[in-house]
Each structure stands twice: as C-alpha cells, then as structure tokens.
Amino acid sequence: MVNKAVRVTKANGAVVETQSKPFSASDMDADEVLIKNVAVACNPKDWKLAAYGLFEGIEGNDVAGYVEAVGSDVKDLTKDDGVIALTRAAKADKYGAYQAYTVAPAWTTAKLADSISFEDGATVPLAATTAFVGLFDKLGLPEPSPAGRPSADADKVNLLVWGASSSVGAYVVQLARIAGFNIVAVAGAAQDAVKSLGVEGSKIVDYRADRTTVIANINAAAGAPITHVYDAISTKDTVDTIVSLLSSAPNKGGKLTTLLATAYDDETENQKLQREKGIVYNRTIGSVVHHDKKEFGERWFKLVAKWLGEGKMKPNKVQILEGGLDGVPGGLKLLQENKVSGAKLVARIADTKS
Ligand SMILES: NC(=O)c1ccc[n+]([C@@H]2O[C@H](COP(=O)([O-])OP(=O)(O)OC[C@H]3O[C@@H](n4cnc5c(N)ncnc54)[C@H](OP(=O)(O)O)[C@@H]3O)[C@@H](O)[C@H]2O)c1
C-alpha cells in the first residue's frame, strides 16, 4: 500500500513524507466519507496557501477513487462506489488529497459514471465547483434546468469568460453554454482547448496584446454590451482591463466576479466602483459550499457529476504527473511558475513508489 503524503509548509514548500498510519473510518464525522484514492489533481492554491502563511499540512482537495466507508448520516453512497469529491480546504490533514485515503464531506462527494476515468474525474471537483459558485451564486445568473435547458431570459446574458482555457474557465464556459448565455472567451496559447468546448473562433479573444486592442477585440467579438464577467485569472492587469472595458462604450457597467482578492474587496472601493462605473463586484470562493452554501453546493456538485456521465460536460485535459505523489512537488512548482497551459495536473496514487 502507498504510505506517502505530500505536506506543504511555508518553510519547505511541498515535501513527500512517509505516513505511519493512513486515515481511516474512525477519523470521519457522521456526514463524511472515507475515500481510497485512485487519482488526485493539483490546484494553484496547493502551493499558495502555505506560501502565504494560511495553511500548512497535507494539501490537495480534488479526489477520485472508491468509497471505503461512509458516516452514519450518509444515505446515497456505499462502500466501493466510484466517486469524485471536493474536500475541505485548509482545515486538517485528513482532508488532504495527496495521500492514499482521504476524508471528504458527503455533500461534495458524487458518484462517478463508469464512462469517466478516475484521472478525468479528478480534474472536476474544485474547478467545476468554483465555476458554478461564480456563475449562479456570485454573478446571480439564471440557472438552467436539471435537464440542462436554458432559462427563458438566458439569451439576454452576454458573458465574458476571462481565462477560458484555465481549469476553472473551461468549466465556466461549459456551464455557461448549457445555461444558454452568449459567450465571449479570452484565452492565449490554449485557444484550441476553448474551441473544443464548442466556442467559435470568432468569439475567442487573445489576451496577449495591448489593453486597447484586447478591449476592441472583445467588443467586436461580443457585438452587444457585455453584461457579466467571470474573471478566472484575476491579476491586477486582468481586473484593470475588465473595469476599463465595462465602463466604456458600448458597455454600460455590469457584474464582475474574480477568483483572487482585488482592490474592490475593500468596501469603500467596492461602493465607488458601483457608483462611478456601474460595476457590481463580488469575489468567488469555491469553498463556500462547505460553509453557508451547503445545499446549493450539493445540488450543483451532484448535477455536474451527472452531466459528466451524460456527456453534457467534459473534464479538463489531463496531464499525468510522473511518479504519482512523488511527482506532486514538481507539479506544484510548474503551477507556481505558470508553466501549465490548458491542462490539469493529475497524480495516480498507484504510480507512487513504495
Ligand atoms: N477563489 C477560488 O475558490 C479559486 C478556486 C480555484 C482557483 N482559483 C484561482 O484561480 C486561478 C486559476 O486557477 P486554475 O486552476 O483554473 O488555473 P490554471 O488552469 O493553472 O490556469 C492556467 C491557464 O491560465 C491562462 N492564463 C494565464 N494568464 C492569463 C491571462 N492573463 N489571461 C487569460 N488567461 C490566462 C493560461 O491560458 P493559455 O494557456 O491559453 O495562455 C493557462 O491555460 C488561480 O489563481 C487559482 O489560485 C481560485
């Protein structure tokens, strides 16, 4: 059995350690499950939280594997079900993905269709959750029906997805397409990945140009005022460009959500942005599904897993890390150096050397 885990600390970064004992059923609460991991995926937060002094411990939140045990309150999952799960972030080692067994909240654990591999499934949890929280909670956009039919006023939404080739952005694009919104996508080297999600080339704008050109190209691609922006990249540069875009003709302000902290998280700046530029800003944090958005999170998490099985959505492109958990430190370094394009880094537990 694999007895390794990847611990991330501020002082040492990501280090593979030997575990004396894996987590077990005795470590779960009544509304949790224990998963025997097959494949786990990397997210930028896995190096960031320790580097910023926010959490040190066994990292990772994207898990795909088999249910090993369920808590007494869990009714819809049983031992040996193939599942994907989003675990609690920055909380405790038992929730870390980078180990052989992980504990996950049952409401963000969903059955994985037989047609989807564990490697593909592992790309889904955090990125897709962040996508649906941003679209349907923070931007407050009209939800499609559970069967995947757009709401009546969906075509009034002109949505800009900045970073459409990123892991989160790829799920934003797919959910927005199902929801029936008009989409303009911003991407760079991985534009083909965005086309493969069904976005026409004429609706994809390259961010690798000066700000004036990018804004002109977005307006030309949209052909109508942008009403909402999902910024899946959220650097100062992307946010400044989007504010400039939304506050100039033909646009008339709009709603903006980002994934990282910005100057507009400050209440005074937020009010000023709304008053002077007509932009309503909110930051998206995917892990709200483990706090005040539990029911919303459960409904959407299980729906996304269902739509994956039905082929309505597809997973991120997978880039396998050599050596399983031993490859995770190198993978997190690639993410830190912005060297991953249009793919999700995935480690297979069985590839880890014993
Ligand atoms: N708030 C939350 O809950 C939450 C959740 C998940 C992630 N995040 C954050 O969201 C960000 C994205 O995460 P991720 O996992 O989706 O990242 P990722 O997949 O690793 O992002 C890589 C992609 O970013 C694209 N990119 C880089 N700079 C860009 C720019 N200026 N404009 C447009 N696209 C650009 C690249 O596109 P090309 O290859 O096409 O050039 C590349 O494909 C990270 O900062 C992460 O920490 C936050």
CSV table of C-alpha atoms and ligand atoms in Angstrom, one decimal:
chain,number,residue,atom,x,y,z
A,1,MET,CA,0.0,0.0,0.0
A,2,VAL,CA,1.1,3.5,-0.7
A,3,ASN,CA,2.2,5.1,2.6
A,4,LYS,CA,3.2,8.5,1.4
A,5,ALA,CA,1.6,12.0,1.6
A,6,VAL,CA,2.6,15.5,0.4
A,7,ARG,CA,2.9,18.1,3.1
A,8,VAL,CA,3.2,21.7,2.1
A,9,THR,CA,4.8,24.2,4.5
A,10,LYS,CA,5.9,27.8,4.2
A,11,ALA,CA,9.5,26.9,5.1
A,12,ASN,CA,10.0,23.8,2.9
A,13,GLY,CA,7.3,24.0,0.2
A,14,ALA,CA,5.9,20.6,-0.9
A,15,VAL,CA,7.7,17.6,0.6
A,16,VAL,CA,6.8,13.9,0.2
A,17,GLU,CA,6.6,12.3,3.6
A,18,THR,CA,6.1,8.8,4.9
A,19,GLN,CA,2.8,8.2,6.8
A,20,SER,CA,2.9,5.9,9.8
A,21,LYS,CA,-0.8,5.3,9.5
A,22,PRO,CA,-3.4,6.2,6.8
A,23,PHE,CA,-6.6,8.0,7.8
A,24,SER,CA,-9.4,5.5,8.5
A,25,ALA,CA,-13.2,5.4,9.2
A,26,SER,CA,-12.6,6.4,12.8
A,27,ASP,CA,-11.4,9.8,11.5
A,28,MET,CA,-14.8,10.6,9.8
A,29,ASP,CA,-17.8,12.6,11.1
A,30,ALA,CA,-21.3,11.2,10.5
A,31,ASP,CA,-21.8,13.3,7.3
A,32,GLU,CA,-18.4,12.4,5.8
A,33,VAL,CA,-17.0,9.6,3.7
A,34,LEU,CA,-13.6,7.9,3.6
A,35,ILE,CA,-12.2,7.5,0.0
A,36,LYS,CA,-9.5,5.2,-1.2
A,37,ASN,CA,-7.9,7.5,-3.7
A,38,VAL,CA,-7.1,6.4,-7.3
A,39,ALA,CA,-6.2,9.8,-8.8
A,40,VAL,CA,-5.9,13.3,-7.3
A,41,ALA,CA,-5.4,16.6,-9.0
A,42,CYS,CA,-3.4,19.8,-8.3
A,43,ASN,CA,-4.7,23.3,-7.9
A,44,PRO,CA,-2.7,26.6,-7.6
A,45,LYS,CA,-4.0,27.0,-4.1
A,46,ASP,CA,-2.0,23.9,-3.0
A,47,TRP,CA,1.3,25.9,-3.1
A,48,LYS,CA,-0.3,29.3,-2.4
A,49,LEU,CA,-1.9,28.7,1.0
A,50,ALA,CA,1.4,27.6,2.6
A,51,ALA,CA,3.4,30.3,0.8
A,52,TYR,CA,1.0,33.0,2.1
A,53,GLY,CA,1.1,31.5,5.6
A,54,LEU,CA,-2.6,30.5,5.5
A,55,PHE,CA,-2.4,26.7,5.9
A,56,GLU,CA,0.3,24.1,6.4
A,57,GLY,CA,-0.4,20.4,6.1
A,58,ILE,CA,-1.3,17.6,3.7
A,59,GLU,CA,-2.6,19.6,0.7
A,60,GLY,CA,-4.9,18.9,-2.3
A,61,ASN,CA,-8.7,18.9,-2.5
A,62,ASP,CA,-9.5,17.0,-5.7
A,63,VAL,CA,-10.1,13.3,-5.2
A,64,ALA,CA,-11.3,10.5,-7.3
A,65,GLY,CA,-11.5,6.9,-6.0
A,66,TYR,CA,-13.6,4.3,-4.3
A,67,VAL,CA,-15.7,4.8,-1.2
A,68,GLU,CA,-14.1,2.9,1.6
A,69,ALA,CA,-16.6,3.8,4.4
A,70,VAL,CA,-19.5,6.2,5.0
A,71,GLY,CA,-20.6,8.1,8.1
A,72,SER,CA,-23.9,7.1,9.8
A,73,ASP,CA,-25.8,10.0,8.2
A,74,VAL,CA,-24.8,9.2,4.6
A,75,LYS,CA,-27.6,7.6,2.7
A,76,ASP,CA,-26.7,8.0,-1.1
A,77,LEU,CA,-23.2,6.4,-1.1
A,78,THR,CA,-22.0,3.0,-0.2
A,79,LYS,CA,-18.6,1.1,0.0
A,80,ASP,CA,-16.9,0.6,-3.4
A,81,ASP,CA,-18.9,3.3,-5.2
A,82,GLY,CA,-16.6,5.1,-7.7
A,83,VAL,CA,-16.7,8.8,-6.7
A,84,ILE,CA,-15.2,12.2,-7.1
A,85,ALA,CA,-15.0,14.6,-4.1
A,86,LEU,CA,-14.1,18.1,-3.2
A,87,THR,CA,-12.6,18.0,0.3
A,88,ARG,CA,-12.5,20.8,2.9
A,89,ALA,CA,-9.7,23.3,2.1
A,90,ALA,CA,-7.2,24.5,4.7
A,91,LYS,CA,-8.7,22.6,7.6
A,92,ALA,CA,-7.0,19.4,8.6
A,93,ASP,CA,-4.6,16.7,7.2
A,94,LYS,CA,-7.4,14.1,6.9
A,95,TYR,CA,-8.9,16.2,4.1
A,96,GLY,CA,-5.7,16.4,2.0
A,97,ALA,CA,-5.9,14.7,-1.4
A,98,TYR,CA,-2.2,13.9,-1.6
A,99,GLN,CA,-2.3,10.6,0.3
A,100,ALA,CA,-3.8,7.1,-0.1
A,101,TYR,CA,-7.0,7.7,1.9
A,102,THR,CA,-8.9,11.0,2.3
A,103,VAL,CA,-11.9,12.1,4.2
A,104,ALA,CA,-14.5,14.2,2.3
A,105,PRO,CA,-17.9,15.8,3.1
A,106,ALA,CA,-20.6,13.6,1.7
A,107,TRP,CA,-22.4,16.5,0.1
A,108,THR,CA,-19.5,17.3,-2.1
A,109,THR,CA,-18.9,13.6,-3.0
A,110,ALA,CA,-20.7,12.3,-6.1
A,111,LYS,CA,-20.8,9.0,-7.9
A,112,LEU,CA,-18.6,9.0,-11.0
A,113,ALA,CA,-20.1,7.4,-14.1
A,114,ASP,CA,-18.3,4.3,-15.4
A,115,SER,CA,-17.6,6.1,-18.7
A,116,ILE,CA,-15.4,8.6,-16.9
A,117,SER,CA,-11.9,7.6,-15.8
A,118,PHE,CA,-10.7,8.5,-12.3
A,119,GLU,CA,-7.9,10.6,-13.8
A,120,ASP,CA,-10.5,12.7,-15.8
A,121,GLY,CA,-12.8,12.8,-12.8
A,122,ALA,CA,-10.1,14.2,-10.5
A,123,THR,CA,-10.0,17.3,-12.7
A,124,VAL,CA,-13.6,18.2,-11.8
A,125,PRO,CA,-14.2,19.0,-8.1
A,126,LEU,CA,-12.6,22.3,-7.2
A,127,ALA,CA,-12.5,23.8,-10.7
A,128,ALA,CA,-16.2,23.0,-11.5
A,129,THR,CA,-17.4,24.0,-8.0
A,130,THR,CA,-15.7,27.4,-8.4
A,131,ALA,CA,-17.3,27.7,-11.8
A,132,PHE,CA,-20.9,27.1,-10.6
A,133,VAL,CA,-20.5,29.2,-7.5
A,134,GLY,CA,-19.2,32.1,-9.5
A,135,LEU,CA,-21.9,31.9,-12.2
A,136,PHE,CA,-25.0,31.0,-10.3
A,137,ASP,CA,-24.3,32.4,-6.9
A,138,LYS,CA,-21.9,35.4,-7.1
A,139,LEU,CA,-23.0,36.6,-10.6
A,140,GLY,CA,-26.5,35.5,-9.8
A,141,LEU,CA,-27.1,34.3,-13.4
A,142,PRO,CA,-30.3,32.3,-14.3
A,143,GLU,CA,-29.8,28.6,-13.7
A,144,PRO,CA,-30.6,26.1,-16.4
A,145,SER,CA,-33.0,23.3,-15.6
A,146,PRO,CA,-31.6,20.0,-14.1
A,147,ALA,CA,-32.1,18.5,-17.6
A,148,GLY,CA,-29.8,21.2,-19.0
A,149,ARG,CA,-32.3,23.5,-20.6
A,150,PRO,CA,-31.6,27.3,-20.5
A,151,SER,CA,-33.9,29.6,-18.6
A,152,ALA,CA,-36.2,31.9,-20.5
A,153,ASP,CA,-34.1,35.0,-20.2
A,154,ALA,CA,-30.7,33.3,-20.7
A,155,ASP,CA,-30.1,34.9,-24.1
A,156,LYS,CA,-30.1,38.4,-22.5
A,157,VAL,CA,-26.8,37.5,-20.8
A,158,ASN,CA,-23.6,38.5,-22.6
A,159,LEU,CA,-20.9,36.8,-20.5
A,160,LEU,CA,-17.2,37.4,-20.9
A,161,VAL,CA,-15.1,34.5,-19.6
A,162,TRP,CA,-11.6,35.7,-19.0
A,163,GLY,CA,-9.2,32.8,-18.8
A,164,ALA,CA,-11.4,30.3,-20.7
A,165,SER,CA,-8.6,27.8,-21.2
A,166,SER,CA,-7.8,27.6,-17.4
A,167,SER,CA,-9.1,24.7,-15.4
A,168,VAL,CA,-11.9,26.8,-13.8
A,169,GLY,CA,-12.5,28.8,-17.0
A,170,ALA,CA,-13.1,25.6,-19.0
A,171,TYR,CA,-16.0,24.6,-16.6
A,172,VAL,CA,-17.3,28.2,-16.6
A,173,VAL,CA,-17.6,28.0,-20.4
A,174,GLN,CA,-19.3,24.6,-20.4
A,175,LEU,CA,-21.8,25.6,-17.7
A,176,ALA,CA,-22.5,28.9,-19.4
A,177,ARG,CA,-23.1,27.1,-22.7
A,178,ILE,CA,-25.6,24.7,-21.1
A,179,ALA,CA,-27.2,27.8,-19.4
A,180,GLY,CA,-27.7,29.3,-22.8
A,181,PHE,CA,-25.7,32.5,-22.3
A,182,ASN,CA,-23.9,34.4,-25.1
A,183,ILE,CA,-20.2,33.9,-24.5
A,184,VAL,CA,-17.0,35.7,-25.4
A,185,ALA,CA,-13.9,33.9,-24.2
A,186,VAL,CA,-10.4,35.2,-23.5
A,187,ALA,CA,-7.5,32.8,-23.9
A,188,GLY,CA,-3.9,32.6,-25.2
A,189,ALA,CA,-1.8,29.6,-26.1
A,190,ALA,CA,-4.6,27.1,-25.5
A,191,GLN,CA,-7.3,28.7,-27.7
A,192,ASP,CA,-7.9,25.3,-29.4
A,193,ALA,CA,-8.9,23.9,-26.0
A,194,VAL,CA,-11.6,26.6,-25.8
A,195,LYS,CA,-12.8,25.8,-29.4
A,196,SER,CA,-13.0,22.1,-28.3
A,197,LEU,CA,-15.6,23.2,-25.7
A,198,GLY,CA,-17.8,24.5,-28.6
A,199,VAL,CA,-16.9,28.2,-28.6
A,200,GLU,CA,-16.5,29.6,-32.2
A,201,GLY,CA,-13.1,31.0,-33.1
A,202,SER,CA,-14.7,34.4,-33.7
A,203,LYS,CA,-15.8,34.6,-30.1
A,204,ILE,CA,-12.3,33.9,-28.7
A,205,VAL,CA,-10.0,36.9,-28.0
A,206,ASP,CA,-6.3,36.6,-27.4
A,207,TYR,CA,-5.1,38.3,-24.2
A,208,ARG,CA,-1.5,38.6,-25.5
A,209,ALA,CA,-1.9,42.1,-26.9
A,210,ASP,CA,-2.1,45.7,-25.6
A,211,ARG,CA,-5.1,46.7,-23.5
A,212,THR,CA,-6.7,48.9,-26.1
A,213,THR,CA,-6.5,46.1,-28.7
A,214,VAL,CA,-7.9,43.5,-26.3
A,215,ILE,CA,-10.8,45.7,-25.4
A,216,ALA,CA,-11.6,46.5,-29.0
A,217,ASN,CA,-11.4,42.8,-29.9
A,218,ILE,CA,-13.7,41.8,-27.1
A,219,ASN,CA,-16.3,44.4,-28.1
A,220,ALA,CA,-16.1,43.3,-31.7
A,221,ALA,CA,-16.5,39.6,-30.7
A,222,ALA,CA,-19.5,40.4,-28.4
A,223,GLY,CA,-21.3,42.6,-30.9
A,224,ALA,CA,-23.5,43.8,-27.9
A,225,PRO,CA,-22.8,45.2,-24.5
A,226,ILE,CA,-21.2,42.8,-22.1
A,227,THR,CA,-23.5,42.3,-19.1
A,228,HIS,CA,-21.4,39.9,-16.9
A,229,VAL,CA,-17.7,39.0,-16.5
A,230,TYR,CA,-16.2,35.9,-14.9
A,231,ASP,CA,-12.5,36.6,-14.4
A,232,ALA,CA,-10.9,33.2,-13.9
A,233,ILE,CA,-7.4,34.7,-13.8
A,234,SER,CA,-7.8,37.8,-11.6
A,235,THR,CA,-4.4,39.6,-11.8
A,236,LYS,CA,-4.3,43.3,-11.3
A,237,ASP,CA,-3.9,43.6,-15.1
A,238,THR,CA,-6.9,41.5,-16.0
A,239,VAL,CA,-9.1,43.3,-13.4
A,240,ASP,CA,-8.0,46.8,-14.6
A,241,THR,CA,-8.7,45.8,-18.2
A,242,ILE,CA,-12.1,44.5,-17.4
A,243,VAL,CA,-13.1,47.6,-15.4
A,244,SER,CA,-11.9,49.7,-18.3
A,245,LEU,CA,-13.9,47.5,-20.7
A,246,LEU,CA,-17.2,47.6,-18.7
A,247,SER,CA,-17.0,51.3,-18.0
A,248,SER,CA,-16.6,52.4,-21.6
A,249,ALA,CA,-19.0,52.3,-24.6
A,250,PRO,CA,-20.7,50.3,-25.9
A,251,ASN,CA,-20.7,48.7,-22.4
A,252,LYS,CA,-22.8,50.2,-19.5
A,253,GLY,CA,-21.2,48.7,-16.4
A,254,GLY,CA,-22.2,45.1,-15.4
A,255,LYS,CA,-21.5,42.4,-12.9
A,256,LEU,CA,-17.9,41.1,-12.3
A,257,THR,CA,-16.6,38.2,-10.2
A,258,THR,CA,-12.9,37.4,-9.7
A,259,LEU,CA,-11.2,34.4,-8.1
A,260,LEU,CA,-8.5,36.3,-6.2
A,261,ALA,CA,-8.5,39.3,-3.9
A,262,THR,CA,-8.6,42.6,-5.6
A,263,ALA,CA,-8.7,46.3,-4.6
A,264,TYR,CA,-12.5,46.1,-4.8
A,265,ASP,CA,-12.8,43.8,-1.8
A,266,ASP,CA,-12.4,46.9,0.2
A,267,GLU,CA,-16.0,48.2,0.9
A,268,THR,CA,-15.2,51.9,0.1
A,269,GLU,CA,-13.6,50.9,-3.3
A,270,ASN,CA,-16.4,48.5,-4.0
A,271,GLN,CA,-19.1,51.2,-3.5
A,272,LYS,CA,-17.1,53.7,-5.6
A,273,LEU,CA,-16.8,51.1,-8.4
A,274,GLN,CA,-20.6,50.7,-8.4
A,275,ARG,CA,-21.4,54.4,-8.1
A,276,GLU,CA,-18.9,55.7,-10.6
A,277,LYS,CA,-18.6,52.9,-13.1
A,278,GLY,CA,-21.8,50.9,-12.7
A,279,ILE,CA,-19.9,47.7,-11.9
A,280,VAL,CA,-21.2,45.4,-9.2
A,281,TYR,CA,-18.2,43.3,-7.9
A,282,ASN,CA,-18.1,40.2,-5.8
A,283,ARG,CA,-15.3,37.7,-5.2
A,284,THR,CA,-16.0,34.0,-5.8
A,285,ILE,CA,-14.6,31.4,-3.3
A,286,GLY,CA,-15.4,27.8,-4.2
A,287,SER,CA,-15.1,26.5,-0.7
A,288,VAL,CA,-18.3,28.3,0.4
A,289,VAL,CA,-20.0,25.0,-0.5
A,290,HIS,CA,-18.5,23.7,2.8
A,291,HIS,CA,-19.9,26.7,4.8
A,292,ASP,CA,-23.0,28.8,4.1
A,293,LYS,CA,-23.8,27.4,0.6
A,294,LYS,CA,-24.1,23.7,1.5
A,295,GLU,CA,-27.4,22.9,-0.1
A,296,PHE,CA,-26.6,24.9,-3.3
A,297,GLY,CA,-23.2,23.2,-3.4
A,298,GLU,CA,-24.6,19.7,-3.0
A,299,ARG,CA,-27.3,20.2,-5.7
A,300,TRP,CA,-24.8,21.6,-8.2
A,301,PHE,CA,-21.9,19.2,-7.4
A,302,LYS,CA,-24.1,16.2,-8.0
A,303,LEU,CA,-25.6,17.7,-11.1
A,304,VAL,CA,-22.2,18.3,-12.6
A,305,ALA,CA,-21.2,14.7,-11.9
A,306,LYS,CA,-24.4,13.6,-13.6
A,307,TRP,CA,-23.9,15.8,-16.7
A,308,LEU,CA,-20.3,14.5,-17.0
A,309,GLY,CA,-21.7,11.0,-17.2
A,310,GLU,CA,-24.3,12.0,-19.8
A,311,GLY,CA,-21.6,13.7,-21.9
A,312,LYS,CA,-23.1,17.2,-21.4
A,313,MET,CA,-19.8,18.3,-19.9
A,314,LYS,CA,-16.3,17.1,-20.3
A,315,PRO,CA,-13.4,17.0,-17.9
A,316,ASN,CA,-10.3,19.2,-18.2
A,317,LYS,CA,-7.5,17.8,-20.4
A,318,VAL,CA,-5.3,15.7,-18.1
A,319,GLN,CA,-1.5,16.0,-17.7
A,320,ILE,CA,-0.3,13.0,-15.7
A,321,LEU,CA,2.5,13.6,-13.2
A,322,GLU,CA,5.2,11.0,-13.4
A,323,GLY,CA,5.7,9.1,-10.1
A,324,GLY,CA,2.3,9.7,-8.7
A,325,LEU,CA,2.5,11.5,-5.3
A,326,ASP,CA,6.3,11.8,-5.8
A,327,GLY,CA,5.6,14.0,-8.8
A,328,VAL,CA,3.3,16.4,-6.9
A,329,PRO,CA,6.1,18.8,-5.6
A,330,GLY,CA,7.3,19.2,-9.2
A,331,GLY,CA,3.7,19.7,-10.4
A,332,LEU,CA,3.1,22.4,-7.8
A,333,LYS,CA,6.3,24.1,-9.0
A,334,LEU,CA,5.0,24.1,-12.6
A,335,LEU,CA,1.8,25.8,-11.4
A,336,GLN,CA,3.8,28.4,-9.4
A,337,GLU,CA,5.9,29.2,-12.5
A,338,ASN,CA,2.8,29.5,-14.7
A,339,LYS,CA,4.1,26.6,-16.9
A,340,VAL,CA,0.8,24.7,-17.3
A,341,SER,CA,-1.3,25.6,-20.3
A,342,GLY,CA,-4.8,24.2,-21.0
A,343,ALA,CA,-4.4,21.1,-18.8
A,344,LYS,CA,-4.9,19.8,-15.2
A,345,LEU,CA,-2.1,18.1,-13.4
A,346,VAL,CA,-3.2,14.7,-12.1
A,347,ALA,CA,-1.3,12.1,-9.9
A,348,ARG,CA,-2.2,8.5,-9.9
A,349,ILE,CA,-1.7,7.0,-6.5
A,350,ALA,CA,-0.6,3.7,-7.8
A,351,ASP,CA,2.3,5.3,-9.7
A,352,THR,CA,3.8,6.3,-6.3
A,353,LYS,CA,7.0,4.3,-5.5
A,354,SER,CA,6.6,2.4,-2.2
B,1,LIG,N1,-11.4,31.5,-5.5
B,1,LIG,C1,-11.4,30.2,-5.6
B,1,LIG,O1,-12.1,29.5,-4.9
B,1,LIG,C2,-10.5,29.6,-6.6
B,1,LIG,C3,-10.7,28.3,-7.0
B,1,LIG,C4,-9.8,27.7,-8.0
B,1,LIG,C5,-8.8,28.5,-8.5
B,1,LIG,N2,-8.6,29.8,-8.0
B,1,LIG,C6,-7.6,30.6,-8.6
B,1,LIG,O2,-7.9,30.8,-10.0
B,1,LIG,C7,-6.8,30.9,-10.8
B,1,LIG,C8,-6.9,29.9,-11.9
B,1,LIG,O3,-6.9,28.6,-11.4
B,1,LIG,P1,-6.9,27.4,-12.4
B,1,LIG,O4,-6.6,26.1,-11.6
B,1,LIG,O5,-8.0,27.5,-13.3
B,1,LIG,O6,-5.5,27.8,-13.2
B,1,LIG,P2,-4.8,27.0,-14.4
B,1,LIG,O7,-5.7,26.1,-15.1
B,1,LIG,O8,-3.5,26.5,-13.9
B,1,LIG,O9,-4.5,28.3,-15.4
B,1,LIG,C9,-3.7,28.2,-16.5
B,1,LIG,C10,-4.3,28.9,-17.6
B,1,LIG,O10,-4.3,30.3,-17.3
B,1,LIG,C11,-4.4,31.0,-18.6
B,1,LIG,N3,-3.9,32.4,-18.4
B,1,LIG,C12,-2.7,32.8,-17.8
B,1,LIG,N4,-2.7,34.2,-17.8
B,1,LIG,C13,-3.8,34.6,-18.4
B,1,LIG,C14,-4.3,35.9,-18.8
B,1,LIG,N5,-3.6,37.0,-18.4
B,1,LIG,N6,-5.5,36.0,-19.4
B,1,LIG,C15,-6.2,34.8,-19.7
B,1,LIG,N7,-5.8,33.6,-19.4
B,1,LIG,C16,-4.6,33.5,-18.8
B,1,LIG,C17,-3.4,30.2,-19.5
B,1,LIG,O11,-4.0,30.3,-20.8
B,1,LIG,P3,-3.3,30.0,-22.1
B,1,LIG,O12,-2.6,28.7,-21.9
B,1,LIG,O13,-4.5,29.9,-23.1
B,1,LIG,O14,-2.4,31.1,-22.4
B,1,LIG,C18,-3.4,28.8,-18.9
B,1,LIG,O15,-4.1,27.8,-19.7
B,1,LIG,C19,-5.6,30.7,-9.8
B,1,LIG,O16,-5.1,31.9,-9.4
B,1,LIG,C20,-6.2,30.0,-8.7
B,1,LIG,O17,-5.5,30.1,-7.5
B,1,LIG,C21,-9.4,30.3,-7.1
